[in-house]
Amino acid sequence: GSLLLLVPAAVTAQRASLWGDEYALAVASVEHYPYSERAHRVLFQVLKRKGHRDLAFKSLLHTEAILPESIPIKMIIFIQSCLFGLDTHNRFDELTALLKSVSFRYIKYELLKSLVMVVDDKNCIGLDRESAHVFLESFNQNPSIGEWKGPRRIISHLHGVLYARENSGKLALNAFL
């Protein structure tokens, strides 16, 4: 009878140790769900938080190979490439084309904001504030947005933030209205 209790207890102890270590949990998630974009993003965040930037970036590149259609992964790779000081011209062209065509439901506000800000902060070699506006206009040209007000408000808001950062008060005010 006590042997039957030991097996579930061992399984419970094993699961508790896994859940207690965020890195082990992230790795187990990626192993169990190799095509899960979310599992890979969590692993990236855990590695980055633990100070393993190079390994985190390599894990993103590996994720892109597994999930080549993932827009959020491509956006995160672009942002990290800028922060690593890598040449981003090819990725810029690819992302502007994708932003014009991909369904807007794949583009999260925080990712779009991070993308625009990393460019505007001059973290991307050869790209500037005008490039940030180009990203937003690419998204604005996306036919999947149609007449939806939410994405248009996001685009206007981010244009306004950029204009405010360049001390163009009138343009910023128009963008926010």
PDB file of C-alpha atoms in Angstrom:
ATOM      1  CA  GLY A   1       0.000   0.000   0.000  1.00  0.00           C
ATOM      2  CA  SER A   2       2.740   2.488   0.863  1.00  0.00           C
ATOM      3  CA  LEU A   3       4.511   1.781  -2.440  1.00  0.00           C
ATOM      4  CA  LEU A   4       1.444   3.062  -4.289  1.00  0.00           C
ATOM      5  CA  LEU A   5       1.722   6.342  -2.392  1.00  0.00           C
ATOM      6  CA  LEU A   6       5.425   6.761  -3.166  1.00  0.00           C
ATOM      7  CA  VAL A   7       4.946   6.962  -6.958  1.00  0.00           C
ATOM      8  CA  PRO A   8       2.540   9.946  -6.891  1.00  0.00           C
ATOM      9  CA  ALA A   9       4.676  11.574  -4.200  1.00  0.00           C
ATOM     10  CA  ALA A  10       7.785  11.268  -6.395  1.00  0.00           C
ATOM     11  CA  VAL A  11       5.935  12.714  -9.393  1.00  0.00           C
ATOM     12  CA  THR A  12       4.646  15.588  -7.248  1.00  0.00           C
ATOM     13  CA  ALA A  13       8.145  16.308  -5.920  1.00  0.00           C
ATOM     14  CA  GLN A  14       9.560  16.276  -9.452  1.00  0.00           C
ATOM     15  CA  ARG A  15       6.890  18.711 -10.670  1.00  0.00           C
ATOM     16  CA  ALA A  16       7.422  20.989  -7.666  1.00  0.00           C
ATOM     17  CA  SER A  17      11.153  21.227  -8.380  1.00  0.00           C
ATOM     18  CA  LEU A  18      10.414  22.013 -12.040  1.00  0.00           C
ATOM     19  CA  TRP A  19       7.896  24.727 -11.179  1.00  0.00           C
ATOM     20  CA  GLY A  20      10.327  26.209  -8.653  1.00  0.00           C
ATOM     21  CA  ASP A  21      12.992  26.942 -11.286  1.00  0.00           C
ATOM     22  CA  GLU A  22      11.848  29.356 -14.017  1.00  0.00           C
ATOM     23  CA  TYR A  23      14.685  28.338 -16.357  1.00  0.00           C
ATOM     24  CA  ALA A  24      13.927  24.613 -16.029  1.00  0.00           C
ATOM     25  CA  LEU A  25      10.232  25.329 -16.533  1.00  0.00           C
ATOM     26  CA  ALA A  26      10.921  27.416 -19.662  1.00  0.00           C
ATOM     27  CA  VAL A  27      13.191  24.742 -21.143  1.00  0.00           C
ATOM     28  CA  ALA A  28      10.641  22.019 -20.343  1.00  0.00           C
ATOM     29  CA  SER A  29       7.918  24.102 -22.009  1.00  0.00           C
ATOM     30  CA  VAL A  30       9.976  24.507 -25.187  1.00  0.00           C
ATOM     31  CA  GLU A  31      10.801  20.797 -25.210  1.00  0.00           C
ATOM     32  CA  HIS A  32       7.170  19.839 -24.703  1.00  0.00           C
ATOM     33  CA  TYR A  33       5.787  22.474 -27.115  1.00  0.00           C
ATOM     34  CA  PRO A  34       8.561  23.047 -29.695  1.00  0.00           C
ATOM     35  CA  TYR A  35       6.245  25.006 -32.026  1.00  0.00           C
ATOM     36  CA  SER A  36       4.858  27.275 -29.332  1.00  0.00           C
ATOM     37  CA  GLU A  37       5.843  30.868 -29.950  1.00  0.00           C
ATOM     38  CA  ARG A  38       4.909  31.725 -26.382  1.00  0.00           C
ATOM     39  CA  ALA A  39       7.145  29.019 -24.888  1.00  0.00           C
ATOM     40  CA  HIS A  40      10.099  30.303 -26.903  1.00  0.00           C
ATOM     41  CA  ARG A  41       9.431  33.925 -25.916  1.00  0.00           C
ATOM     42  CA  VAL A  42       9.318  32.919 -22.251  1.00  0.00           C
ATOM     43  CA  LEU A  43      12.661  31.099 -22.605  1.00  0.00           C
ATOM     44  CA  PHE A  44      14.132  34.212 -24.259  1.00  0.00           C
ATOM     45  CA  GLN A  45      12.865  36.426 -21.419  1.00  0.00           C
ATOM     46  CA  VAL A  46      14.180  34.083 -18.730  1.00  0.00           C
ATOM     47  CA  LEU A  47      17.628  33.881 -20.348  1.00  0.00           C
ATOM     48  CA  LYS A  48      17.747  37.653 -20.797  1.00  0.00           C
ATOM     49  CA  ARG A  49      16.619  38.270 -17.212  1.00  0.00           C
ATOM     50  CA  LYS A  50      19.354  35.923 -15.961  1.00  0.00           C
ATOM     51  CA  GLY A  51      21.953  37.992 -17.858  1.00  0.00           C
ATOM     52  CA  HIS A  52      22.553  35.541 -20.734  1.00  0.00           C
ATOM     53  CA  ARG A  53      21.926  38.025 -23.572  1.00  0.00           C
ATOM     54  CA  ASP A  54      23.982  36.149 -26.175  1.00  0.00           C
ATOM     55  CA  LEU A  55      22.288  32.849 -25.423  1.00  0.00           C
ATOM     56  CA  ALA A  56      18.880  34.561 -25.368  1.00  0.00           C
ATOM     57  CA  PHE A  57      19.524  36.046 -28.807  1.00  0.00           C
ATOM     58  CA  LYS A  58      20.698  32.690 -30.190  1.00  0.00           C
ATOM     59  CA  SER A  59      17.529  31.096 -28.838  1.00  0.00           C
ATOM     60  CA  LEU A  60      15.496  33.712 -30.743  1.00  0.00           C
ATOM     61  CA  LEU A  61      17.317  32.945 -33.987  1.00  0.00           C
ATOM     62  CA  HIS A  62      16.654  29.248 -33.404  1.00  0.00           C
ATOM     63  CA  THR A  63      12.991  30.064 -32.778  1.00  0.00           C
ATOM     64  CA  GLU A  64      12.822  31.980 -36.057  1.00  0.00           C
ATOM     65  CA  ALA A  65      14.122  28.886 -37.869  1.00  0.00           C
ATOM     66  CA  ILE A  66      11.394  26.766 -36.251  1.00  0.00           C
ATOM     67  CA  LEU A  67       8.630  29.367 -36.637  1.00  0.00           C
ATOM     68  CA  PRO A  68       9.589  31.385 -39.743  1.00  0.00           C
ATOM     69  CA  GLU A  69       6.117  32.973 -40.031  1.00  0.00           C
ATOM     70  CA  SER A  70       6.062  34.378 -36.483  1.00  0.00           C
ATOM     71  CA  ILE A  71       5.731  38.156 -36.734  1.00  0.00           C
ATOM     72  CA  PRO A  72       6.279  38.815 -32.988  1.00  0.00           C
ATOM     73  CA  ILE A  73       9.482  36.741 -33.053  1.00  0.00           C
ATOM     74  CA  LYS A  74      10.715  38.699 -36.091  1.00  0.00           C
ATOM     75  CA  MET A  75       9.920  41.966 -34.289  1.00  0.00           C
ATOM     76  CA  ILE A  76      11.748  40.874 -31.132  1.00  0.00           C
ATOM     77  CA  ILE A  77      14.759  39.749 -33.196  1.00  0.00           C
ATOM     78  CA  PHE A  78      14.821  43.130 -34.947  1.00  0.00           C
ATOM     79  CA  ILE A  79      14.742  44.963 -31.599  1.00  0.00           C
ATOM     80  CA  GLN A  80      17.468  42.756 -30.131  1.00  0.00           C
ATOM     81  CA  SER A  81      19.578  43.075 -33.309  1.00  0.00           C
ATOM     82  CA  CYS A  82      19.453  46.840 -32.893  1.00  0.00           C
ATOM     83  CA  LEU A  83      20.431  46.597 -29.238  1.00  0.00           C
ATOM     84  CA  PHE A  84      23.341  44.290 -30.171  1.00  0.00           C
ATOM     85  CA  GLY A  85      24.513  46.809 -32.793  1.00  0.00           C
ATOM     86  CA  LEU A  86      23.962  44.418 -35.702  1.00  0.00           C
ATOM     87  CA  ASP A  87      23.118  45.503 -39.238  1.00  0.00           C
ATOM     88  CA  THR A  88      19.338  45.609 -39.462  1.00  0.00           C
ATOM     89  CA  HIS A  89      18.723  46.869 -43.008  1.00  0.00           C
ATOM     90  CA  ASN A  90      17.483  43.531 -44.369  1.00  0.00           C
ATOM     91  CA  ARG A  91      15.298  42.976 -41.329  1.00  0.00           C
ATOM     92  CA  PHE A  92      13.930  46.542 -41.652  1.00  0.00           C
ATOM     93  CA  ASP A  93      12.866  45.888 -45.249  1.00  0.00           C
ATOM     94  CA  GLU A  94      11.350  42.530 -44.297  1.00  0.00           C
ATOM     95  CA  LEU A  95       9.414  43.984 -41.371  1.00  0.00           C
ATOM     96  CA  THR A  96       8.040  46.960 -43.292  1.00  0.00           C
ATOM     97  CA  ALA A  97       6.768  44.560 -45.965  1.00  0.00           C
ATOM     98  CA  LEU A  98       5.230  42.285 -43.312  1.00  0.00           C
ATOM     99  CA  LEU A  99       3.584  45.174 -41.475  1.00  0.00           C
ATOM    100  CA  LYS A 100       1.833  46.109 -44.709  1.00  0.00           C
ATOM    101  CA  SER A 101       0.370  42.644 -45.210  1.00  0.00           C
ATOM    102  CA  VAL A 102       0.072  40.563 -42.038  1.00  0.00           C
ATOM    103  CA  SER A 103      -3.174  40.476 -40.069  1.00  0.00           C
ATOM    104  CA  PHE A 104      -3.001  43.181 -37.421  1.00  0.00           C
ATOM    105  CA  ARG A 105      -4.104  40.735 -34.724  1.00  0.00           C
ATOM    106  CA  TYR A 106      -0.525  39.402 -34.713  1.00  0.00           C
ATOM    107  CA  ILE A 107       0.922  42.808 -33.898  1.00  0.00           C
ATOM    108  CA  LYS A 108       0.825  43.658 -30.224  1.00  0.00           C
ATOM    109  CA  TYR A 109       0.941  47.290 -29.114  1.00  0.00           C
ATOM    110  CA  GLU A 110       3.894  46.822 -26.762  1.00  0.00           C
ATOM    111  CA  LEU A 111       5.948  45.142 -29.481  1.00  0.00           C
ATOM    112  CA  LEU A 112       5.141  47.838 -32.020  1.00  0.00           C
ATOM    113  CA  LYS A 113       5.955  50.531 -29.461  1.00  0.00           C
ATOM    114  CA  SER A 114       9.265  48.835 -28.577  1.00  0.00           C
ATOM    115  CA  LEU A 115      10.111  48.529 -32.252  1.00  0.00           C
ATOM    116  CA  VAL A 116       9.417  52.217 -32.904  1.00  0.00           C
ATOM    117  CA  MET A 117      11.258  53.374 -29.764  1.00  0.00           C
ATOM    118  CA  VAL A 118      14.382  51.291 -30.386  1.00  0.00           C
ATOM    119  CA  VAL A 119      14.634  52.859 -33.845  1.00  0.00           C
ATOM    120  CA  ASP A 120      13.897  56.357 -32.571  1.00  0.00           C
ATOM    121  CA  ASP A 121      16.469  56.032 -29.794  1.00  0.00           C
ATOM    122  CA  LYS A 122      19.079  55.562 -32.542  1.00  0.00           C
ATOM    123  CA  ASN A 123      19.885  52.031 -31.429  1.00  0.00           C
ATOM    124  CA  CYS A 124      19.626  50.731 -34.985  1.00  0.00           C
ATOM    125  CA  ILE A 125      22.598  51.300 -37.267  1.00  0.00           C
ATOM    126  CA  GLY A 126      21.591  53.458 -40.214  1.00  0.00           C
ATOM    127  CA  LEU A 127      17.986  53.966 -39.079  1.00  0.00           C
ATOM    128  CA  ASP A 128      16.497  57.117 -37.581  1.00  0.00           C
ATOM    129  CA  ARG A 129      13.239  58.730 -36.490  1.00  0.00           C
ATOM    130  CA  GLU A 130      12.026  58.834 -40.086  1.00  0.00           C
ATOM    131  CA  SER A 131      12.494  55.046 -40.183  1.00  0.00           C
ATOM    132  CA  ALA A 132      10.257  54.767 -37.122  1.00  0.00           C
ATOM    133  CA  HIS A 133       7.576  56.735 -38.953  1.00  0.00           C
ATOM    134  CA  VAL A 134       8.047  54.395 -41.953  1.00  0.00           C
ATOM    135  CA  PHE A 135       7.286  51.400 -39.718  1.00  0.00           C
ATOM    136  CA  LEU A 136       4.081  53.050 -38.544  1.00  0.00           C
ATOM    137  CA  GLU A 137       3.017  54.029 -42.056  1.00  0.00           C
ATOM    138  CA  SER A 138       3.658  50.465 -43.226  1.00  0.00           C
ATOM    139  CA  PHE A 139       1.283  49.253 -40.552  1.00  0.00           C
ATOM    140  CA  ASN A 140      -1.207  51.985 -41.500  1.00  0.00           C
ATOM    141  CA  GLN A 141      -1.227  50.712 -45.122  1.00  0.00           C
ATOM    142  CA  ASN A 142      -2.195  47.219 -44.006  1.00  0.00           C
ATOM    143  CA  PRO A 143      -5.559  46.326 -45.597  1.00  0.00           C
ATOM    144  CA  SER A 144      -6.501  44.031 -42.688  1.00  0.00           C
ATOM    145  CA  ILE A 145      -6.937  47.113 -40.486  1.00  0.00           C
ATOM    146  CA  GLY A 146      -9.795  48.381 -42.621  1.00  0.00           C
ATOM    147  CA  GLU A 147     -11.909  50.803 -40.665  1.00  0.00           C
ATOM    148  CA  TRP A 148     -11.004  49.408 -37.242  1.00  0.00           C
ATOM    149  CA  LYS A 149     -10.344  52.297 -34.890  1.00  0.00           C
ATOM    150  CA  GLY A 150      -8.093  50.485 -32.398  1.00  0.00           C
ATOM    151  CA  PRO A 151      -5.084  49.949 -34.687  1.00  0.00           C
ATOM    152  CA  ARG A 152      -5.483  53.425 -36.186  1.00  0.00           C
ATOM    153  CA  ARG A 153      -5.424  54.914 -32.665  1.00  0.00           C
ATOM    154  CA  ILE A 154      -2.272  52.961 -31.865  1.00  0.00           C
ATOM    155  CA  ILE A 155      -0.580  54.262 -34.999  1.00  0.00           C
ATOM    156  CA  SER A 156      -1.685  57.843 -34.302  1.00  0.00           C
ATOM    157  CA  HIS A 157      -0.570  57.587 -30.685  1.00  0.00           C
ATOM    158  CA  LEU A 158       2.890  56.327 -31.626  1.00  0.00           C
ATOM    159  CA  HIS A 159       3.248  59.007 -34.319  1.00  0.00           C
ATOM    160  CA  GLY A 160       2.326  61.534 -31.606  1.00  0.00           C
ATOM    161  CA  VAL A 161       4.975  60.146 -29.267  1.00  0.00           C
ATOM    162  CA  LEU A 162       7.583  60.467 -32.013  1.00  0.00           C
ATOM    163  CA  TYR A 163       6.510  64.020 -32.865  1.00  0.00           C
ATOM    164  CA  ALA A 164       6.597  64.973 -29.183  1.00  0.00           C
ATOM    165  CA  ARG A 165      10.115  63.573 -28.910  1.00  0.00           C
ATOM    166  CA  GLU A 166      11.216  65.747 -31.834  1.00  0.00           C
ATOM    167  CA  ASN A 167       9.570  68.818 -30.230  1.00  0.00           C
ATOM    168  CA  SER A 168       6.961  69.151 -32.981  1.00  0.00           C
ATOM    169  CA  GLY A 169       4.111  70.131 -30.681  1.00  0.00           C
ATOM    170  CA  LYS A 170       1.540  70.891 -33.375  1.00  0.00           C
ATOM    171  CA  LEU A 171       2.151  67.602 -35.200  1.00  0.00           C
ATOM    172  CA  ALA A 172       2.066  65.724 -31.890  1.00  0.00           C
ATOM    173  CA  LEU A 173      -1.230  67.341 -30.929  1.00  0.00           C
ATOM    174  CA  ASN A 174      -2.757  66.493 -34.316  1.00  0.00           C
ATOM    175  CA  ALA A 175      -1.590  62.901 -33.993  1.00  0.00           C
ATOM    176  CA  PHE A 176      -3.093  62.551 -30.518  1.00  0.00           C
ATOM    177  CA  LEU A 177      -6.476  63.952 -31.609  1.00  0.00           C
TER     178      LEU A 177
END
